[in-house]
Amino acid sequence: MLDSKTQARIIETDWGYFGIKTMNGSLCQTCLPLDNPGDVEQALEAEKESCEYCHDLCPPLSQAIKAYYQGQNPDFRNLINLNLSSFTPFGQAVLQACHQLSYGEKQTYGQIAQRAGHPGAFRAVGQIMARNPMPLIIPCHRVVAAKQKLGGFSGPGGTETKQRMLDLEAGG
């Protein structure tokens, strides 16, 4: 049965179709741009039952997402509440620390562990980043390995997409 509080929107950006899903008014999932909206819809519905699609869901967030893919510098931090309830307190701290990263700011997994109050837990930070349900809004692409090496990226396109996003933020 459809949970009437679960809503989604597919946003056309300069990089493709981006998906957002909310539950009870809080963001719970995003899907980085894909070539067709049907693939985004499938990704958003993979873990839960069907969503109610709303063209007017979260207008400020939708505008900020479009702006990002046009090379602008939107701040996602105060546009919508995040639903991190499926994560442990450690996971929530890591994702919140990542969420605070500014446009173009890169941090290592170790630095995020430090910011989250768990120095030395850089491997565990990497595992949390791999499960980030809200890429871009929680900018895990800005988290890199030691010595600024790229590290991994579980989003569509893998590390090529991560590098492309970092290049966009660097002005290139």
XYZ file of C-alpha atoms in Angstrom:
172
model
C 0.000 0.000 0.000
C 1.259 3.492 -0.904
C 2.397 5.583 2.038
C 0.759 8.933 1.280
C 3.649 10.670 3.054
C 6.230 9.293 0.581
C 6.654 11.697 -2.311
C 9.149 12.017 -5.132
C 10.102 14.376 -7.906
C 12.241 14.007 -10.995
C 14.105 17.178 -11.920
C 15.574 17.805 -15.352
C 19.103 19.232 -15.011
C 21.887 20.066 -17.440
C 23.434 16.663 -16.622
C 20.275 14.547 -16.919
C 17.364 13.633 -14.679
C 17.874 13.932 -10.898
C 15.532 12.333 -8.369
C 14.497 13.327 -4.860
C 12.316 11.386 -2.448
C 10.840 12.597 0.820
C 9.177 10.780 3.660
C 7.045 12.750 6.111
C 8.502 15.969 4.706
C 12.166 15.022 5.183
C 14.550 14.107 2.399
C 15.369 10.401 2.497
C 16.891 9.660 -0.925
C 18.345 11.267 -4.017
C 19.374 9.834 -7.344
C 22.198 11.533 -9.229
C 21.432 12.396 -12.857
C 20.610 9.577 -15.231
C 19.793 9.771 -18.926
C 16.112 8.975 -18.666
C 13.434 9.658 -16.055
C 12.264 6.028 -16.011
C 15.661 4.940 -14.661
C 15.454 7.589 -11.939
C 11.962 6.459 -10.996
C 13.178 2.860 -10.793
C 16.096 3.890 -8.552
C 13.843 5.868 -6.215
C 11.396 3.002 -5.854
C 13.977 0.216 -5.478
C 13.923 0.166 -1.674
C 10.339 1.110 -0.824
C 6.900 0.883 -2.326
C 5.800 3.299 -5.019
C 6.029 7.039 -4.497
C 3.534 9.752 -5.208
C 5.182 11.993 -7.821
C 4.699 15.718 -7.311
C 5.914 18.349 -9.754
C 5.970 20.990 -7.025
C 7.830 18.988 -4.350
C 10.479 21.070 -2.549
C 10.757 24.008 -4.990
C 13.785 25.663 -3.283
C 15.686 22.356 -3.238
C 14.744 21.626 -6.844
C 15.965 25.062 -7.959
C 19.226 24.596 -6.046
C 19.809 21.213 -7.710
C 19.278 22.728 -11.170
C 21.624 25.595 -10.267
C 24.325 23.175 -9.117
C 24.398 21.394 -12.463
C 24.671 24.786 -14.179
C 27.913 25.421 -12.286
C 26.445 27.685 -9.624
C 27.177 27.469 -5.896
C 23.924 26.621 -4.072
C 23.890 25.839 -0.369
C 21.835 22.701 0.318
C 22.356 22.736 4.087
C 19.170 24.517 5.180
C 16.718 23.744 2.389
C 15.173 20.556 3.804
C 15.464 18.270 6.821
C 17.340 15.026 6.265
C 15.994 11.644 7.332
C 18.999 9.693 8.620
C 17.000 7.421 10.911
C 18.249 4.226 9.254
C 21.824 4.987 10.384
C 23.516 4.412 13.723
C 24.512 7.490 15.760
C 28.033 7.120 14.302
C 26.650 6.985 10.737
C 24.453 10.004 11.400
C 27.443 11.957 12.768
C 29.506 11.082 9.691
C 26.752 12.059 7.258
C 26.080 15.308 9.150
C 29.803 16.150 9.068
C 29.834 15.540 5.324
C 26.631 17.556 4.881
C 28.436 20.578 6.359
C 31.096 20.625 3.622
C 30.935 23.768 1.526
C 30.871 23.930 -2.260
C 34.345 23.048 -3.568
C 35.653 22.037 -0.125
C 37.378 18.661 -0.089
C 38.102 16.673 3.067
C 39.751 13.310 3.544
C 37.989 10.347 5.104
C 40.200 10.936 8.167
C 39.178 14.585 8.417
C 35.494 13.618 8.260
C 36.096 11.032 10.998
C 37.663 13.804 13.100
C 34.757 16.205 12.424
C 32.293 13.449 13.371
C 34.061 12.965 16.697
C 35.655 9.619 15.838
C 39.313 10.239 14.985
C 40.934 7.269 13.322
C 37.676 5.818 11.979
C 38.477 6.722 8.368
C 37.727 3.233 7.014
C 34.322 3.251 8.680
C 33.703 6.714 7.188
C 34.355 5.234 3.749
C 31.773 2.527 4.412
C 29.185 5.136 5.443
C 29.970 7.261 2.371
C 29.365 4.207 0.161
C 25.846 3.938 1.664
C 25.013 7.655 1.456
C 21.334 7.759 0.423
C 21.427 11.451 -0.557
C 24.413 12.132 -2.811
C 24.914 15.777 -3.743
C 22.807 16.987 -0.796
C 25.194 15.077 1.473
C 28.223 15.763 -0.746
C 30.186 12.536 -0.397
C 31.900 13.377 -3.706
C 33.885 15.976 -1.705
C 35.385 13.276 0.520
C 38.696 12.000 -0.811
C 41.372 9.552 0.260
C 44.619 10.522 1.955
C 46.939 12.797 -0.041
C 43.886 14.046 -1.971
C 43.588 10.854 -4.026
C 40.112 10.449 -5.465
C 39.018 7.357 -3.513
C 35.834 5.508 -4.408
C 32.366 6.631 -5.441
C 29.257 4.456 -5.456
C 27.063 6.823 -7.492
C 26.196 6.316 -11.159
C 29.317 6.649 -13.272
C 31.626 5.842 -10.355
C 34.790 7.867 -9.926
C 34.344 9.542 -13.332
C 31.202 11.226 -11.997
C 32.972 12.113 -8.746
C 35.804 13.766 -10.673
C 33.347 15.567 -12.948
C 31.506 16.984 -9.918
C 34.772 18.091 -8.303
C 35.843 19.702 -11.601
C 32.493 21.537 -11.813
C 33.019 22.911 -8.305
C 36.579 23.918 -9.142
C 35.284 25.978 -12.057
C 36.462 23.619 -14.763
